[in-house]
Coordinates of C-alpha atoms in Angstrom, one line a residue:
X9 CA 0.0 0.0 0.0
X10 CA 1.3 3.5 -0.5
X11 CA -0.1 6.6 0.9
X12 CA 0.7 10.4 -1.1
X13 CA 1.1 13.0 1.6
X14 CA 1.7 16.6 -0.1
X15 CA 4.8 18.1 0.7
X16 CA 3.1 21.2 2.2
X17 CA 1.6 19.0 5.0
X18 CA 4.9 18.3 6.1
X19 CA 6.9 19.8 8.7
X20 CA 9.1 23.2 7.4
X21 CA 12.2 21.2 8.4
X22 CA 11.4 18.2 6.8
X23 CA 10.5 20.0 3.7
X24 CA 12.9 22.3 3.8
X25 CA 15.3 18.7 3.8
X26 CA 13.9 17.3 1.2
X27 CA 14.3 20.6 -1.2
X28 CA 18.0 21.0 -0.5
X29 CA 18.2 16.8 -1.3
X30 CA 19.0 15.4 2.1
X31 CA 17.1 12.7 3.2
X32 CA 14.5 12.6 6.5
X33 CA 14.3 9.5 8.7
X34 CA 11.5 8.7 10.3
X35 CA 11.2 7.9 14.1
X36 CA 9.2 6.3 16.6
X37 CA 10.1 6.0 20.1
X38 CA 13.8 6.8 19.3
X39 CA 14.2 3.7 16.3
X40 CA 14.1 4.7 12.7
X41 CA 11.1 3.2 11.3
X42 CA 11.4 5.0 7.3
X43 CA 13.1 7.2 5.3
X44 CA 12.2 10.0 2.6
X45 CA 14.1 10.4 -0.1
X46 CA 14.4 13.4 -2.3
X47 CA 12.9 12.2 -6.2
X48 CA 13.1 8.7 -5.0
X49 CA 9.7 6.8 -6.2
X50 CA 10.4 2.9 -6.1
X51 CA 9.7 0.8 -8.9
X52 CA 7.0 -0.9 -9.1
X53 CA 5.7 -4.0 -10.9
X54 CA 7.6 -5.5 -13.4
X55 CA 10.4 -3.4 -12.9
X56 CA 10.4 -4.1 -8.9
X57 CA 10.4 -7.9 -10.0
X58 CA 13.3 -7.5 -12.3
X59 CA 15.3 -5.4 -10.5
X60 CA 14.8 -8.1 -7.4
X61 CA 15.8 -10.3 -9.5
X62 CA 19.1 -9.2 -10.4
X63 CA 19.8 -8.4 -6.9
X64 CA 18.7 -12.4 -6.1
X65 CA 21.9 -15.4 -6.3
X66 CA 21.8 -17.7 -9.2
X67 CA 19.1 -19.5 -9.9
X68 CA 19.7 -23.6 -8.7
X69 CA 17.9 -25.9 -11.7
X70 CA 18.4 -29.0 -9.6
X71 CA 16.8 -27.8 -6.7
X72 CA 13.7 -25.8 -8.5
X73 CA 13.2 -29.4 -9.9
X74 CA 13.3 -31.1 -6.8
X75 CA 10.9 -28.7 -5.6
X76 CA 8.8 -29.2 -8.6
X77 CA 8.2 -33.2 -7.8
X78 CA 7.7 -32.5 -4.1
X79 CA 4.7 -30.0 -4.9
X80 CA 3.3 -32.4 -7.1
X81 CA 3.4 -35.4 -4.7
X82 CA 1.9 -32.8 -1.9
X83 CA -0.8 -32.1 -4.6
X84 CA -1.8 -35.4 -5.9
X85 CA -3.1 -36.6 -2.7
X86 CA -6.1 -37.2 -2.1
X87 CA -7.3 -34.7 0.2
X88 CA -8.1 -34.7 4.0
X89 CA -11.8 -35.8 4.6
X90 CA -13.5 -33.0 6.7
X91 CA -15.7 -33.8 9.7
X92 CA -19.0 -33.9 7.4
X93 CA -18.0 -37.1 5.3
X94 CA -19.9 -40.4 6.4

């Protein structure tokens, strides 16, 4: 989820921050809990995926076809009778 807040309706220190290009943390009971960046918007979609992606390790083909027959065998089983059946 992302919320817009308009600049105006922050603080004049924040903003003033943000216009010269420094960041602003965020703060709750003395821990940083965000950060604004000047011009940062975060990709989103496709992008975001991609860009994940690259950041991610290599890819293992054995293992993803390991994985592959395990979810199979956990879905061709017949599945749990509920406490209606006769």
């Amino acid at each position: 989820m992302t919320v817009r807040i308009a600049i105006e309706d922050l603080p004049p220190e924040a903003r003033r921050a943000l216009e010269r290009g420094d960041s602003v943390e965020l703060e709750r009971d003395g821990e940083i809990v965000g950060r604004l960046e000047p011009g940062a918007t975060p990709p989103s979609g496709w992008a975001r995926f991609l860009e994940l992606r690259h950041e991610a390790p290599p890819l293992d083909h054995d293992d993803f076809l390991e994985d592959l027959k395990l979810v199979r065998g956990l879905l061709n089983q017949p599945a749990p009778l509920g406490p209606w059946a006769p």
